[in-house]
mmCIF file of C-alpha atoms in Angstrom:
data_model
loop_
_atom_site.group_PDB
_atom_site.id
_atom_site.type_symbol
_atom_site.label_atom_id
_atom_site.label_comp_id
_atom_site.label_asym_id
_atom_site.label_seq_id
_atom_site.Cartn_x
_atom_site.Cartn_y
_atom_site.Cartn_z
ATOM 1 C CA GLU F 1 -15.783 -1.256 -2.975
ATOM 2 C CA LEU F 2 -15.420 2.471 -2.413
ATOM 3 C CA ILE F 3 -12.844 3.924 -0.070
ATOM 4 C CA SER F 4 -14.282 6.746 2.014
ATOM 5 C CA GLU F 5 -11.121 8.220 3.551
ATOM 6 C CA PRO F 6 -7.417 8.321 2.812
ATOM 7 C CA ILE F 7 -5.714 5.129 3.978
ATOM 8 C CA ILE F 8 -2.189 6.443 3.476
ATOM 9 C CA ASP F 9 -1.023 9.884 4.581
ATOM 10 C CA LEU F 10 2.115 11.614 3.289
ATOM 11 C CA GLU F 11 3.966 11.028 6.570
ATOM 12 C CA ASP F 12 3.188 7.283 6.753
ATOM 13 C CA LEU F 13 5.758 4.556 6.136
ATOM 14 C CA ILE F 14 4.818 1.846 3.630
ATOM 15 C CA LEU F 15 6.369 -1.626 3.669
ATOM 16 C CA ILE F 16 6.316 -3.184 0.201
ATOM 17 C CA GLU F 17 7.361 -6.760 -0.463
ATOM 18 C CA PRO F 18 8.546 -7.197 -4.049
ATOM 19 C CA SER F 19 8.850 -10.987 -3.787
ATOM 20 C CA GLU F 20 5.380 -11.584 -2.336
ATOM 21 C CA SER F 21 2.593 -12.883 -4.554
ATOM 22 C CA ILE F 22 -0.305 -10.517 -5.101
ATOM 23 C CA ARG F 23 -3.847 -11.711 -4.494
ATOM 24 C CA GLU F 24 -7.317 -10.379 -5.237
ATOM 25 C CA LYS F 25 -8.080 -7.106 -3.394
ATOM 26 C CA ASP F 26 -4.526 -6.717 -2.036
ATOM 27 C CA MET F 27 -3.339 -3.177 -1.544
ATOM 28 C CA VAL F 28 -0.532 -2.522 -4.046
ATOM 29 C CA PHE F 29 2.063 0.051 -5.046
ATOM 30 C CA TYR F 30 2.266 0.424 -8.841
ATOM 31 C CA LEU F 31 4.882 2.015 -11.031
ATOM 32 C CA SER F 32 4.916 2.575 -14.789
ATOM 33 C CA SER F 33 6.508 5.064 -17.143
ATOM 34 C CA LYS F 34 3.386 7.247 -16.853
ATOM 35 C CA LYS F 35 1.882 6.579 -13.418
ATOM 36 C CA ILE F 36 2.843 5.872 -9.827
ATOM 37 C CA GLY F 37 0.512 5.259 -6.910
ATOM 38 C CA THR F 38 -1.298 2.921 -4.570
ATOM 39 C CA GLY F 39 -4.509 1.012 -5.067
ATOM 40 C CA LYS F 40 -6.429 -2.231 -4.750
ATOM 41 C CA ILE F 41 -6.059 -4.916 -7.404
ATOM 42 C CA HIS F 42 -8.870 -6.975 -8.950
ATOM 43 C CA TYR F 43 -8.197 -9.943 -11.258
ATOM 44 C CA TYR F 44 -10.278 -11.118 -14.216
ATOM 45 C CA PRO F 45 -9.555 -13.990 -16.660
ATOM 46 C CA GLU F 46 -7.806 -11.881 -19.320
ATOM 47 C CA SER F 47 -7.069 -8.658 -17.462
ATOM 48 C CA PHE F 48 -6.692 -6.963 -14.118
ATOM 49 C CA ILE F 49 -7.816 -3.619 -12.724
ATOM 50 C CA ILE F 50 -6.081 -1.413 -10.194
ATOM 51 C CA GLN F 51 -8.487 0.899 -8.389
ATOM 52 C CA PRO F 52 -6.336 3.820 -7.161
ATOM 53 C CA LEU F 53 -6.847 4.837 -3.537
ATOM 54 C CA GLU F 54 -7.133 8.440 -4.735
ATOM 55 C CA GLN F 55 -10.846 8.674 -5.554
ATOM 56 C CA SER F 56 -10.368 11.321 -8.230
ATOM 57 C CA MET F 57 -8.295 8.910 -10.372
ATOM 58 C CA PRO F 58 -10.010 6.470 -12.766
ATOM 59 C CA PRO F 59 -9.349 2.705 -12.537
ATOM 60 C CA LEU F 60 -6.342 1.375 -14.475
ATOM 61 C CA LEU F 61 -7.084 -1.564 -16.792
ATOM 62 C CA PHE F 62 -4.341 -3.903 -18.049
ATOM 63 C CA LYS F 63 -4.359 -7.046 -20.139
ATOM 64 C CA LYS F 64 -2.440 -9.809 -18.346
ATOM 65 C CA ALA F 65 -0.173 -10.318 -21.366
ATOM 66 C CA GLU F 66 0.996 -6.695 -21.077
ATOM 67 C CA LYS F 67 1.663 -6.733 -17.323
ATOM 68 C CA LYS F 68 5.386 -7.454 -17.416
ATOM 69 C CA HIS F 69 6.073 -4.842 -20.068
ATOM 70 C CA ARG F 70 4.032 -1.874 -18.916
ATOM 71 C CA ILE F 71 3.782 -1.819 -15.127
ATOM 72 C CA LYS F 72 5.512 -3.051 -11.994
ATOM 73 C CA ILE F 73 3.277 -3.980 -9.076
ATOM 74 C CA PHE F 74 4.321 -4.625 -5.486
ATOM 75 C CA ARG F 75 2.201 -5.836 -2.587
ATOM 76 C CA ILE F 76 1.878 -3.447 0.368
ATOM 77 C CA SER F 77 2.147 -5.561 3.487
ATOM 78 C CA GLU F 78 2.072 -2.867 6.155
ATOM 79 C CA ILE F 79 1.361 0.815 6.661
ATOM 80 C CA LYS F 80 2.870 2.452 9.731
ATOM 81 C CA LYS F 81 1.069 5.613 10.761
ATOM 82 C CA LYS F 82 3.018 8.617 11.952
ATOM 83 C CA LYS F 83 2.370 9.132 15.649
#
């Protein structure tokens, strides 16, 4: 699923819910020692992929066993556009 336009602008407010469970194709905010950004998550039996919303960035692939050690992921529940 390709994203044709920016969903989040610099002036927008993002509501993230750290205690919410994350499901297939949810929009997420991710944070690691090397990367920070937003994307859509896709789950597979042994791994998961985060497709960044920024089209110039490649997908991020993680093994499920490494998830807790390498990256923090939070579900984005709402984006409020600047008026």
